[in-house]
Amino acid sequence: MSLRGHLVPNASNVFREAWTMVNKVKDSERFMACAEAWIYFIVKHFKNKEISVFMDDITRHLSNRVGIERFHTQLHNILQHLLNYIEDFEDTFHMNYLLPYLDMFGSDTNKSMRCKIVLEAYRTRGENVESSDPVINDCLMYMCKILHDSVDSLTVEDEVRQISRLIACFIFRVDYGNDLEKYLNFYMEARGAFIRLDYVQSALVQCVNKLMVLSVSNSRALVKNSFARACSAYCYITIPSITSPLIKLQLYILTGQTSLLNGCLGQADACLKAASMVVSDFPATLEVDGLIIDAEPILVSYIKQMLSILLVVPVDCPDLEVLHQVKLLIRVVRQYSWTDPMQPHVLYLYVLDILATATLDTYPYRIPDGKLVDSNDVLYGREPQFVADVDSICTVVLDNILERLYSLVDKPNSQTKLAFELLLHIVVRADLNEIQMATLAVNLWKLSKKNKTAMDSKIEEKMMSYIIEFCENEDDEIYHKFINKITGKPIGSTIKKE
């Protein structure tokens, strides 16, 4: 009668007597045939002690045997069944048999294939494995290194992706509790061990950024700041090794933000400057999941995010100009080779929004925990020199937009849209009491009305309603006169009654 798949009374006696007989078999082929058959019975009835004896006996019987490669299929089947059906999956890594068993597969290629099987089982069954156990972590680290070292220039992209995710899964599950320095030491070791895999390097940078966020709750300010600087330095050193410009940009921005959160202004400034350099060399297209996509809309969104961060970043060095990072980013945007010539002007309009916000008494957002970092509204507020510096930047940006606007004579649709967008920004952000601004606003209005088919009528109506409502709510009479000028209607009669 077959014992496979059935619960058997006195299973320990059955195993002891039967396996004693099997162990006496000298012929390796007969021995492995028996072992492959008995693995089902053993995994179903026993836990770590008997399984360890069983696997150790296999290793001892085959070690140093000539022609062991002919048993690789049976060794593979035994390992696969063990990983799939062992009741306490964690026991697999506590037993001493696993690594010697893997060594029997000989060549690096065969061994890496089996390590991948073990790590895949860990990914699917190892959610509850105690990842703070050094024995388990060392075992998994050993297998991850073997898998990493199997990657070369000939490895197909899908295989690299699978290996990267298996290694990252292990990294994410490592748990040292509240010992943040132990985490950082582990991530430093992992960075050197998995240098070939972008995905893993990216995962490590994200993990270290998470450490920086966790360190904010540390009550010892000096220790916290020192640890945060070490984390920021780790990220700053690691990110350049990543080949994807998009991931580089994302991680530089993320590290800059977490550095600010910890009061590491020098590190934040360096990361944001590095992000600007990535922007300057950003490709026109990106490959995402095998598809080639236009990179410029993605780039625009990240530049906007950077500008929003730079609003509150204080100047760390007194020798640097106010908002020097904003000026650098504007210069990068101007020098970038855009395939869509309208994209930089979308960004210039956003720059005007940021610069207008920079002159407010209180910003709409700030860096959390003001004890570490004061935002520019606290440092400068509406200080005359600061406002003058911001105005000078606005003038340069506005000149760039107007230069582009005048060059669009042969493209009336684009000219009309840009004119209307700029009009909206000037009315909301600028001071119409300045004659030049008021005149420019009126001229932009006239220009935007030249081509009535350029804009969607519903969008135009909503934008116009917003401008009118904004001016209606302003106490300054100049805004009322402006509405009267462009609509020909007295104040109060321009808003539709519901």
Tab-separated table of C-alpha atoms in Angstrom:
chain	number	residue	atom	x	y	z
A	1	MET	CA	0.000	0.000	0.000
A	2	SER	CA	1.285	3.457	-0.871
A	3	LEU	CA	2.009	5.767	2.098
A	4	ARG	CA	2.165	8.873	-0.079
A	5	GLY	CA	-0.373	11.501	0.928
A	6	HIS	CA	-1.816	9.427	3.789
A	7	LEU	CA	-1.574	9.904	7.535
A	8	VAL	CA	-0.043	6.791	9.081
A	9	PRO	CA	-0.248	5.701	12.739
A	10	ASN	CA	3.149	5.272	14.434
A	11	ALA	CA	4.721	7.270	11.625
A	12	SER	CA	7.962	7.757	13.570
A	13	ASN	CA	8.455	3.995	13.912
A	14	VAL	CA	7.695	3.480	10.237
A	15	PHE	CA	10.184	6.156	9.235
A	16	ARG	CA	12.916	4.991	11.606
A	17	GLU	CA	12.785	1.383	10.471
A	18	ALA	CA	12.325	2.110	6.789
A	19	TRP	CA	14.946	4.843	6.607
A	20	THR	CA	17.481	2.693	8.459
A	21	MET	CA	17.116	0.150	5.668
A	22	VAL	CA	17.347	2.825	2.948
A	23	ASN	CA	20.538	4.221	4.484
A	24	LYS	CA	22.200	0.843	4.025
A	25	VAL	CA	21.691	1.015	0.264
A	26	LYS	CA	25.081	1.658	-1.344
A	27	ASP	CA	23.874	2.174	-4.892
A	28	SER	CA	23.253	5.912	-5.319
A	29	GLU	CA	20.560	5.539	-7.963
A	30	ARG	CA	18.499	3.186	-5.783
A	31	PHE	CA	19.103	5.392	-2.736
A	32	MET	CA	17.904	8.556	-4.524
A	33	ALA	CA	14.850	6.757	-5.920
A	34	CYS	CA	13.881	5.842	-2.352
A	35	ALA	CA	14.638	9.336	-1.026
A	36	GLU	CA	12.525	10.996	-3.708
A	37	ALA	CA	9.611	8.706	-2.825
A	38	TRP	CA	9.925	9.181	0.958
A	39	ILE	CA	10.021	13.012	0.930
A	40	TYR	CA	6.216	13.128	0.606
A	41	PHE	CA	5.719	10.960	3.692
A	42	ILE	CA	8.314	12.808	5.762
A	43	VAL	CA	7.054	16.337	5.024
A	44	LYS	CA	3.483	15.281	5.821
A	45	HIS	CA	4.237	13.624	9.174
A	46	PHE	CA	7.293	15.329	10.641
A	47	LYS	CA	8.824	18.660	11.488
A	48	ASN	CA	12.377	19.926	11.646
A	49	LYS	CA	14.185	17.093	13.494
A	50	GLU	CA	13.250	14.222	11.194
A	51	ILE	CA	13.399	16.408	8.070
A	52	SER	CA	16.885	17.548	9.050
A	53	VAL	CA	18.021	13.919	9.502
A	54	PHE	CA	16.541	12.996	6.126
A	55	MET	CA	18.202	15.885	4.259
A	56	ASP	CA	21.533	15.428	6.045
A	57	ASP	CA	21.589	11.767	5.046
A	58	ILE	CA	21.034	12.674	1.404
A	59	THR	CA	23.846	15.230	1.523
A	60	ARG	CA	26.213	12.810	3.247
A	61	HIS	CA	25.415	9.988	0.824
A	62	LEU	CA	26.004	12.056	-2.331
A	63	SER	CA	28.844	14.346	-1.250
A	64	ASN	CA	32.094	13.754	-3.127
A	65	ARG	CA	30.375	11.229	-5.404
A	66	VAL	CA	31.463	11.254	-9.042
A	67	GLY	CA	28.671	12.062	-11.503
A	68	ILE	CA	26.417	13.704	-8.930
A	69	GLU	CA	24.931	15.860	-11.703
A	70	ARG	CA	22.807	12.891	-12.852
A	71	PHE	CA	20.832	13.219	-9.609
A	72	HIS	CA	20.113	16.948	-9.983
A	73	THR	CA	16.546	16.351	-11.154
A	74	GLN	CA	15.744	14.217	-8.101
A	75	LEU	CA	17.503	16.664	-5.769
A	76	HIS	CA	15.475	19.454	-7.349
A	77	ASN	CA	12.183	17.566	-6.874
A	78	ILE	CA	12.968	16.873	-3.207
A	79	LEU	CA	13.823	20.535	-2.564
A	80	GLN	CA	10.741	21.786	-4.395
A	81	HIS	CA	8.387	19.501	-2.457
A	82	LEU	CA	10.000	20.455	0.829
A	83	LEU	CA	9.579	24.187	0.132
A	84	ASN	CA	5.989	23.784	-1.007
A	85	TYR	CA	4.680	21.584	1.791
A	86	ILE	CA	6.794	21.929	4.922
A	87	GLU	CA	4.426	23.043	7.669
A	88	ASP	CA	6.717	25.523	9.435
A	89	PHE	CA	8.399	27.273	6.540
A	90	GLU	CA	10.742	29.153	8.881
A	91	ASP	CA	12.351	25.844	9.916
A	92	THR	CA	13.808	25.522	6.426
A	93	PHE	CA	16.308	28.291	7.188
A	94	HIS	CA	17.108	27.177	10.742
A	95	MET	CA	18.345	23.743	9.711
A	96	ASN	CA	21.985	23.225	8.802
A	97	TYR	CA	21.240	21.093	5.771
A	98	LEU	CA	20.021	23.790	3.356
A	99	LEU	CA	23.284	25.384	2.213
A	100	PRO	CA	25.245	22.088	1.926
A	101	TYR	CA	22.278	20.680	0.015
A	102	LEU	CA	22.423	23.599	-2.442
A	103	ASP	CA	26.171	23.073	-2.873
A	104	MET	CA	25.452	19.642	-4.367
A	105	PHE	CA	24.091	21.333	-7.477
A	106	GLY	CA	27.674	22.117	-8.394
A	107	SER	CA	27.952	24.813	-11.053
A	108	ASP	CA	27.038	28.412	-10.357
A	109	THR	CA	24.221	28.246	-12.906
A	110	ASN	CA	22.577	25.207	-11.308
A	111	LYS	CA	23.050	26.574	-7.812
A	112	SER	CA	21.592	29.991	-8.721
A	113	MET	CA	18.523	28.306	-10.229
A	114	ARG	CA	17.858	26.489	-6.925
A	115	CYS	CA	18.537	29.624	-4.884
A	116	LYS	CA	15.917	31.348	-6.988
A	117	ILE	CA	13.438	28.571	-6.155
A	118	VAL	CA	14.125	28.971	-2.427
A	119	LEU	CA	13.784	32.772	-2.585
A	120	GLU	CA	10.586	32.501	-4.610
A	121	ALA	CA	9.163	30.216	-1.919
A	122	TYR	CA	10.303	32.748	0.681
A	123	ARG	CA	8.480	35.490	-1.231
A	124	THR	CA	5.208	33.557	-1.368
A	125	ARG	CA	5.330	31.676	1.962
A	126	GLY	CA	7.671	33.728	4.109
A	127	GLU	CA	5.464	36.607	5.220
A	128	ASN	CA	5.673	35.458	8.839
A	129	VAL	CA	9.335	34.417	8.829
A	130	GLU	CA	11.180	36.132	11.707
A	131	SER	CA	13.427	38.399	9.664
A	132	SER	CA	15.345	39.642	12.712
A	133	ASP	CA	16.944	36.211	13.153
A	134	PRO	CA	20.625	36.533	12.105
A	135	VAL	CA	20.788	32.856	11.075
A	136	ILE	CA	17.890	33.271	8.667
A	137	ASN	CA	19.189	36.597	7.353
A	138	ASP	CA	22.674	35.194	6.746
A	139	CYS	CA	21.211	32.209	4.908
A	140	LEU	CA	19.006	34.386	2.713
A	141	MET	CA	21.816	36.883	2.123
A	142	TYR	CA	24.065	34.061	0.927
A	143	MET	CA	21.460	32.897	-1.596
A	144	CYS	CA	20.732	36.458	-2.738
A	145	LYS	CA	24.436	37.003	-3.432
A	146	ILE	CA	24.591	33.821	-5.520
A	147	LEU	CA	21.561	34.974	-7.480
A	148	HIS	CA	23.012	38.466	-7.970
A	149	ASP	CA	26.359	37.099	-9.151
A	150	SER	CA	24.577	35.044	-11.807
A	151	VAL	CA	23.510	38.256	-13.575
A	152	ASP	CA	25.725	39.358	-16.451
A	153	SER	CA	25.437	41.294	-19.703
A	154	LEU	CA	23.769	38.310	-21.398
A	155	THR	CA	21.000	37.909	-18.806
A	156	VAL	CA	17.622	38.775	-20.314
A	157	GLU	CA	15.786	41.763	-18.885
A	158	ASP	CA	12.861	39.746	-17.549
A	159	GLU	CA	15.226	37.481	-15.604
A	160	VAL	CA	17.009	40.517	-14.143
A	161	ARG	CA	13.644	41.929	-13.103
A	162	GLN	CA	12.619	38.689	-11.366
A	163	ILE	CA	15.925	38.359	-9.524
A	164	SER	CA	15.827	42.014	-8.464
A	165	ARG	CA	12.358	41.682	-6.985
A	166	LEU	CA	13.262	38.534	-5.059
A	167	ILE	CA	16.294	40.240	-3.514
A	168	ALA	CA	14.313	43.403	-2.768
A	169	CYS	CA	11.640	41.277	-1.062
A	170	PHE	CA	14.282	39.954	1.324
A	171	ILE	CA	15.620	43.467	1.982
A	172	PHE	CA	12.159	44.867	2.720
A	173	ARG	CA	11.427	42.068	5.221
A	174	VAL	CA	14.591	42.433	7.290
A	175	ASP	CA	13.518	43.625	10.729
A	176	TYR	CA	15.807	44.986	13.438
A	177	GLY	CA	13.070	46.640	15.461
A	178	ASN	CA	14.057	50.105	16.687
A	179	ASP	CA	17.777	49.639	16.072
A	180	LEU	CA	18.124	52.099	13.183
A	181	GLU	CA	21.915	51.894	13.056
A	182	LYS	CA	21.717	48.125	12.584
A	183	TYR	CA	19.393	48.710	9.632
A	184	LEU	CA	21.842	51.187	8.099
A	185	ASN	CA	24.771	48.793	8.521
A	186	PHE	CA	22.772	46.058	6.789
A	187	TYR	CA	21.849	48.401	3.921
A	188	MET	CA	25.512	49.366	3.518
A	189	GLU	CA	26.455	45.700	3.185
A	190	ALA	CA	23.601	45.102	0.741
A	191	ARG	CA	24.622	48.076	-1.416
A	192	GLY	CA	28.023	46.522	-2.059
A	193	ALA	CA	26.619	43.030	-2.520
A	194	PHE	CA	23.969	43.927	-5.124
A	195	ILE	CA	25.672	46.692	-7.081
A	196	ARG	CA	24.603	45.343	-10.512
A	197	LEU	CA	20.856	45.639	-9.930
A	198	ASP	CA	19.240	49.069	-10.315
A	199	TYR	CA	15.974	47.936	-8.786
A	200	VAL	CA	17.723	46.728	-5.629
A	201	GLN	CA	19.832	49.892	-5.338
A	202	SER	CA	16.646	51.927	-5.662
A	203	ALA	CA	14.952	49.818	-2.980
A	204	LEU	CA	17.903	50.389	-0.642
A	205	VAL	CA	17.723	54.167	-1.104
A	206	GLN	CA	14.011	54.087	-0.297
A	207	CYS	CA	14.684	52.002	2.812
A	208	VAL	CA	17.321	54.464	4.017
A	209	ASN	CA	14.967	57.381	3.400
A	210	LYS	CA	12.442	55.553	5.549
A	211	LEU	CA	15.097	55.358	8.284
A	212	MET	CA	15.515	59.130	8.092
A	213	VAL	CA	11.793	59.622	8.584
A	214	LEU	CA	11.790	57.216	11.531
A	215	SER	CA	14.741	59.039	13.079
A	216	VAL	CA	12.674	62.235	13.370
A	217	SER	CA	11.010	60.787	16.488
A	218	ASN	CA	14.404	60.289	18.167
A	219	SER	CA	14.501	62.569	21.205
A	220	ARG	CA	18.304	62.924	21.159
A	221	ALA	CA	18.666	65.754	18.659
A	222	LEU	CA	22.440	65.493	18.203
A	223	VAL	CA	22.348	61.738	17.617
A	224	LYS	CA	19.355	62.111	15.325
A	225	ASN	CA	21.007	64.780	13.171
A	226	SER	CA	24.238	62.802	12.900
A	227	PHE	CA	22.362	59.648	11.902
A	228	ALA	CA	20.230	61.547	9.379
A	229	ARG	CA	23.352	63.022	7.778
A	230	ALA	CA	24.820	59.525	7.462
A	231	CYS	CA	21.600	58.299	5.823
A	232	SER	CA	21.503	61.254	3.445
A	233	ALA	CA	25.145	60.676	2.505
A	234	TYR	CA	24.350	56.992	1.845
A	235	CYS	CA	21.596	57.982	-0.588
A	236	TYR	CA	23.663	60.690	-2.264
A	237	ILE	CA	26.478	58.207	-2.894
A	238	THR	CA	24.177	55.379	-4.033
A	239	ILE	CA	21.854	57.188	-6.459
A	240	PRO	CA	24.490	57.944	-9.168
A	241	SER	CA	25.055	54.185	-9.667
A	242	ILE	CA	21.456	53.817	-10.912
A	243	THR	CA	21.149	53.992	-14.697
A	244	SER	CA	17.487	55.048	-15.048
A	245	PRO	CA	17.272	58.874	-15.183
A	246	LEU	CA	13.659	58.787	-14.002
A	247	ILE	CA	14.477	56.750	-10.887
A	248	LYS	CA	17.501	58.970	-10.236
A	249	LEU	CA	15.322	62.073	-10.368
A	250	GLN	CA	12.672	60.556	-8.107
A	251	LEU	CA	15.221	59.453	-5.512
A	252	TYR	CA	17.150	62.729	-5.460
A	253	ILE	CA	13.896	64.600	-4.824
A	254	LEU	CA	12.834	62.108	-2.149
A	255	THR	CA	16.207	62.296	-0.393
A	256	GLY	CA	16.142	66.081	-0.546
A	257	GLN	CA	12.746	66.116	1.161
A	258	THR	CA	13.691	63.684	3.925
A	259	SER	CA	16.955	65.572	4.502
A	260	LEU	CA	14.967	68.776	4.971
A	261	LEU	CA	12.682	66.984	7.393
A	262	ASN	CA	15.729	66.210	9.533
A	263	GLY	CA	17.265	69.671	9.253
A	264	CYS	CA	20.137	68.527	7.022
A	265	LEU	CA	20.158	71.622	4.813
A	266	GLY	CA	23.519	71.016	3.144
A	267	GLN	CA	22.540	67.485	2.145
A	268	ALA	CA	19.114	68.624	0.920
A	269	ASP	CA	20.695	71.387	-1.149
A	270	ALA	CA	23.154	68.916	-2.713
A	271	CYS	CA	20.396	66.425	-3.589
A	272	LEU	CA	18.154	69.059	-5.178
A	273	LYS	CA	21.086	70.443	-7.152
A	274	ALA	CA	21.874	66.909	-8.346
A	275	ALA	CA	18.215	66.547	-9.363
A	276	SER	CA	18.547	69.683	-11.506
A	277	MET	CA	21.579	68.136	-13.205
A	278	VAL	CA	19.556	64.988	-13.955
A	279	VAL	CA	16.885	67.210	-15.527
A	280	SER	CA	19.472	68.798	-17.825
A	281	ASP	CA	20.375	65.373	-19.284
A	282	PHE	CA	16.890	63.853	-19.194
A	283	PRO	CA	16.034	61.850	-22.343
A	284	ALA	CA	13.156	62.794	-24.620
A	285	THR	CA	11.641	59.306	-24.328
A	286	LEU	CA	11.495	56.618	-21.654
A	287	GLU	CA	10.947	52.882	-21.820
A	288	VAL	CA	8.262	51.765	-19.365
A	289	ASP	CA	7.187	48.108	-19.310
A	290	GLY	CA	8.555	47.620	-22.798
A	291	LEU	CA	6.772	50.673	-24.229
A	292	ILE	CA	8.460	53.871	-25.439
A	293	ILE	CA	6.662	56.927	-24.029
A	294	ASP	CA	7.108	60.690	-24.252
A	295	ALA	CA	9.191	61.748	-21.245
A	296	GLU	CA	8.446	65.473	-21.274
A	297	PRO	CA	5.056	65.451	-19.477
A	298	ILE	CA	6.644	63.308	-16.748
A	299	LEU	CA	9.634	65.646	-16.543
A	300	VAL	CA	7.366	68.692	-16.262
A	301	SER	CA	5.492	67.154	-13.320
A	302	TYR	CA	8.743	66.475	-11.431
A	303	ILE	CA	10.114	69.949	-12.125
A	304	LYS	CA	6.901	71.386	-10.676
A	305	GLN	CA	7.386	69.206	-7.604
A	306	MET	CA	10.948	70.492	-7.245
A	307	LEU	CA	9.794	74.107	-7.507
A	308	SER	CA	7.208	73.503	-4.788
A	309	ILE	CA	9.948	72.134	-2.520
A	310	LEU	CA	12.378	74.944	-3.328
A	311	LEU	CA	9.829	77.521	-2.201
A	312	VAL	CA	10.481	76.621	1.438
A	313	VAL	CA	14.153	75.595	1.209
A	314	PRO	CA	16.224	78.217	3.064
A	315	VAL	CA	19.685	79.230	1.881
A	316	ASP	CA	22.185	77.208	3.899
A	317	CYS	CA	25.246	79.243	2.877
A	318	PRO	CA	25.298	83.057	3.296
A	319	ASP	CA	27.525	83.343	0.205
A	320	LEU	CA	24.739	82.013	-2.028
A	321	GLU	CA	21.975	84.079	-3.575
A	322	VAL	CA	18.412	83.929	-2.330
A	323	LEU	CA	16.469	81.227	-4.222
A	324	HIS	CA	19.677	80.226	-6.023
A	325	GLN	CA	18.293	76.728	-6.619
A	326	VAL	CA	15.219	78.199	-8.323
A	327	LYS	CA	17.488	80.227	-10.600
A	328	LEU	CA	19.506	77.108	-11.409
A	329	LEU	CA	16.368	75.153	-12.278
A	330	ILE	CA	15.060	77.995	-14.469
A	331	ARG	CA	18.381	78.004	-16.322
A	332	VAL	CA	18.205	74.227	-16.790
A	333	VAL	CA	14.651	74.495	-18.154
A	334	ARG	CA	15.727	77.216	-20.585
A	335	GLN	CA	18.713	75.214	-21.870
A	336	TYR	CA	16.922	71.855	-22.140
A	337	SER	CA	16.178	70.660	-25.695
A	338	TRP	CA	12.383	70.449	-25.589
A	339	THR	CA	10.599	68.591	-28.374
A	340	ASP	CA	7.407	70.442	-27.437
A	341	PRO	CA	8.358	74.153	-27.390
A	342	MET	CA	5.329	75.007	-25.228
A	343	GLN	CA	6.423	72.861	-22.268
A	344	PRO	CA	9.001	75.309	-20.838
A	345	HIS	CA	6.409	78.059	-20.830
A	346	VAL	CA	4.016	75.876	-18.873
A	347	LEU	CA	6.822	75.656	-16.330
A	348	TYR	CA	7.565	79.383	-16.467
A	349	LEU	CA	3.946	80.094	-15.560
A	350	TYR	CA	4.295	77.747	-12.600
A	351	VAL	CA	7.515	79.532	-11.608
A	352	LEU	CA	5.523	82.781	-11.479
A	353	ASP	CA	3.062	81.083	-9.108
A	354	ILE	CA	5.896	79.930	-6.837
A	355	LEU	CA	7.661	83.299	-6.851
A	356	ALA	CA	4.438	85.152	-6.085
A	357	THR	CA	3.871	82.799	-3.144
A	358	ALA	CA	7.467	83.420	-1.986
A	359	THR	CA	6.610	87.050	-1.156
A	360	LEU	CA	3.688	86.185	1.144
A	361	ASP	CA	3.906	86.838	4.881
A	362	THR	CA	2.983	83.210	5.584
A	363	TYR	CA	3.414	80.324	3.172
A	364	PRO	CA	0.545	77.869	2.562
A	365	TYR	CA	2.832	75.029	3.710
A	366	ARG	CA	6.156	74.668	5.478
A	367	ILE	CA	8.737	72.089	6.492
A	368	PRO	CA	7.348	70.127	9.473
A	369	ASP	CA	8.954	70.759	12.881
A	370	GLY	CA	10.013	74.376	12.537
A	371	LYS	CA	12.552	73.917	15.350
A	372	LEU	CA	14.839	72.226	12.822
A	373	VAL	CA	14.304	74.321	9.703
A	374	ASP	CA	12.702	77.727	9.247
A	375	SER	CA	11.069	78.282	5.883
A	376	ASN	CA	11.735	81.438	3.886
A	377	ASP	CA	8.610	83.184	5.153
A	378	VAL	CA	10.077	83.050	8.665
A	379	LEU	CA	13.590	84.009	7.529
A	380	TYR	CA	12.643	86.797	5.121
A	381	GLY	CA	8.904	87.422	5.155
A	382	ARG	CA	8.297	90.534	3.077
A	383	GLU	CA	11.762	91.942	3.642
A	384	PRO	CA	12.274	94.609	0.915
A	385	GLN	CA	15.544	93.178	-0.403
A	386	PHE	CA	14.070	89.673	-0.581
A	387	VAL	CA	10.987	90.950	-2.439
A	388	ALA	CA	13.226	92.899	-4.830
A	389	ASP	CA	15.269	89.761	-5.548
A	390	VAL	CA	12.099	87.787	-6.241
A	391	ASP	CA	10.790	90.565	-8.514
A	392	SER	CA	14.001	90.473	-10.548
A	393	ILE	CA	13.583	86.728	-11.111
A	394	CYS	CA	9.937	87.275	-12.085
A	395	THR	CA	11.008	89.884	-14.638
A	396	VAL	CA	13.410	87.440	-16.303
A	397	VAL	CA	10.787	84.681	-16.389
A	398	LEU	CA	8.101	87.017	-17.718
A	399	ASP	CA	10.433	88.254	-20.466
A	400	ASN	CA	11.023	84.644	-21.536
A	401	ILE	CA	7.275	84.018	-21.762
A	402	LEU	CA	6.621	87.236	-23.708
A	403	GLU	CA	9.460	86.466	-26.100
A	404	ARG	CA	7.859	83.123	-26.844
A	405	LEU	CA	4.408	84.702	-27.090
A	406	TYR	CA	5.529	87.188	-29.754
A	407	SER	CA	7.239	84.405	-31.726
A	408	LEU	CA	3.934	82.534	-32.102
A	409	VAL	CA	2.506	84.922	-34.701
A	410	ASP	CA	2.292	82.106	-37.238
A	411	LYS	CA	0.615	79.831	-34.663
A	412	PRO	CA	-2.449	81.808	-33.544
A	413	ASN	CA	-4.019	78.946	-31.594
A	414	SER	CA	-0.944	78.434	-29.418
A	415	GLN	CA	-0.508	82.184	-29.056
A	416	THR	CA	-4.080	82.650	-27.868
A	417	LYS	CA	-3.851	79.867	-25.288
A	418	LEU	CA	-0.553	81.147	-23.897
A	419	ALA	CA	-1.855	84.727	-23.800
A	420	PHE	CA	-4.939	83.685	-21.841
A	421	GLU	CA	-2.890	81.592	-19.397
A	422	LEU	CA	-0.470	84.471	-18.815
A	423	LEU	CA	-3.381	86.892	-18.376
A	424	LEU	CA	-4.823	84.672	-15.655
A	425	HIS	CA	-1.496	84.550	-13.812
A	426	ILE	CA	-0.912	88.304	-14.031
A	427	VAL	CA	-4.374	89.181	-12.751
A	428	VAL	CA	-4.133	86.755	-9.828
A	429	ARG	CA	-0.426	87.097	-8.970
A	430	ALA	CA	0.734	90.564	-10.067
A	431	ASP	CA	-0.062	94.050	-8.762
A	432	LEU	CA	-2.227	95.814	-11.336
A	433	ASN	CA	-1.518	99.143	-9.650
A	434	GLU	CA	1.740	99.078	-11.582
A	435	ILE	CA	0.948	100.694	-14.915
A	436	GLN	CA	3.112	98.262	-16.887
A	437	MET	CA	1.305	95.247	-15.405
A	438	ALA	CA	-2.139	96.733	-15.984
A	439	THR	CA	-1.253	97.616	-19.585
A	440	LEU	CA	0.170	94.138	-20.195
A	441	ALA	CA	-2.975	92.532	-18.777
A	442	VAL	CA	-5.216	94.544	-21.113
A	443	ASN	CA	-3.009	93.786	-24.131
A	444	LEU	CA	-3.023	90.079	-23.287
A	445	TRP	CA	-6.796	90.175	-23.105
A	446	LYS	CA	-6.994	91.760	-26.563
A	447	LEU	CA	-4.518	89.228	-27.947
A	448	SER	CA	-6.427	86.292	-26.482
A	449	LYS	CA	-9.640	87.468	-28.177
A	450	LYS	CA	-8.126	87.632	-31.670
A	451	ASN	CA	-8.659	83.950	-32.351
A	452	LYS	CA	-12.006	82.914	-30.879
A	453	THR	CA	-11.721	79.282	-31.988
A	454	ALA	CA	-8.381	78.612	-30.305
A	455	MET	CA	-9.752	77.599	-26.918
A	456	ASP	CA	-12.568	75.351	-25.844
A	457	SER	CA	-15.507	77.655	-25.155
A	458	LYS	CA	-16.367	75.981	-21.836
A	459	ILE	CA	-12.793	76.240	-20.566
A	460	GLU	CA	-12.565	79.858	-21.667
A	461	GLU	CA	-15.857	80.661	-19.970
A	462	LYS	CA	-14.733	79.088	-16.686
A	463	MET	CA	-11.380	80.880	-16.757
A	464	MET	CA	-13.060	84.191	-17.527
A	465	SER	CA	-15.590	83.678	-14.745
A	466	TYR	CA	-12.734	83.021	-12.338
A	467	ILE	CA	-10.893	86.207	-13.384
A	468	ILE	CA	-14.042	88.291	-13.019
A	469	GLU	CA	-14.927	86.785	-9.653
A	470	PHE	CA	-11.379	87.298	-8.398
A	471	CYS	CA	-11.404	90.961	-9.419
A	472	GLU	CA	-14.898	91.476	-7.982
A	473	ASN	CA	-13.654	90.254	-4.583
A	474	GLU	CA	-10.625	92.555	-4.556
A	475	ASP	CA	-11.012	95.801	-2.605
A	476	ASP	CA	-8.551	97.656	-4.804
A	477	GLU	CA	-10.395	99.791	-7.367
A	478	ILE	CA	-7.860	99.045	-10.112
A	479	TYR	CA	-9.219	95.489	-10.404
A	480	HIS	CA	-12.737	96.795	-10.823
A	481	LYS	CA	-11.539	99.160	-13.548
A	482	PHE	CA	-9.757	96.295	-15.269
A	483	ILE	CA	-12.928	94.209	-15.423
A	484	ASN	CA	-14.852	97.207	-16.711
A	485	LYS	CA	-12.164	97.710	-19.351
A	486	ILE	CA	-12.183	94.163	-20.730
A	487	THR	CA	-15.926	93.496	-20.445
A	488	GLY	CA	-17.372	96.953	-21.006
A	489	LYS	CA	-19.715	96.334	-18.088
A	490	PRO	CA	-19.857	98.117	-14.736
A	491	ILE	CA	-18.704	96.319	-11.611
A	492	GLY	CA	-21.262	93.944	-10.114
A	493	SER	CA	-22.993	93.105	-13.399
A	494	THR	CA	-20.390	90.701	-14.733
A	495	ILE	CA	-21.154	87.691	-12.525
A	496	LYS	CA	-23.980	85.508	-13.729
A	497	LYS	CA	-26.833	85.241	-11.301
A	498	GLU	CA	-27.900	81.738	-10.381
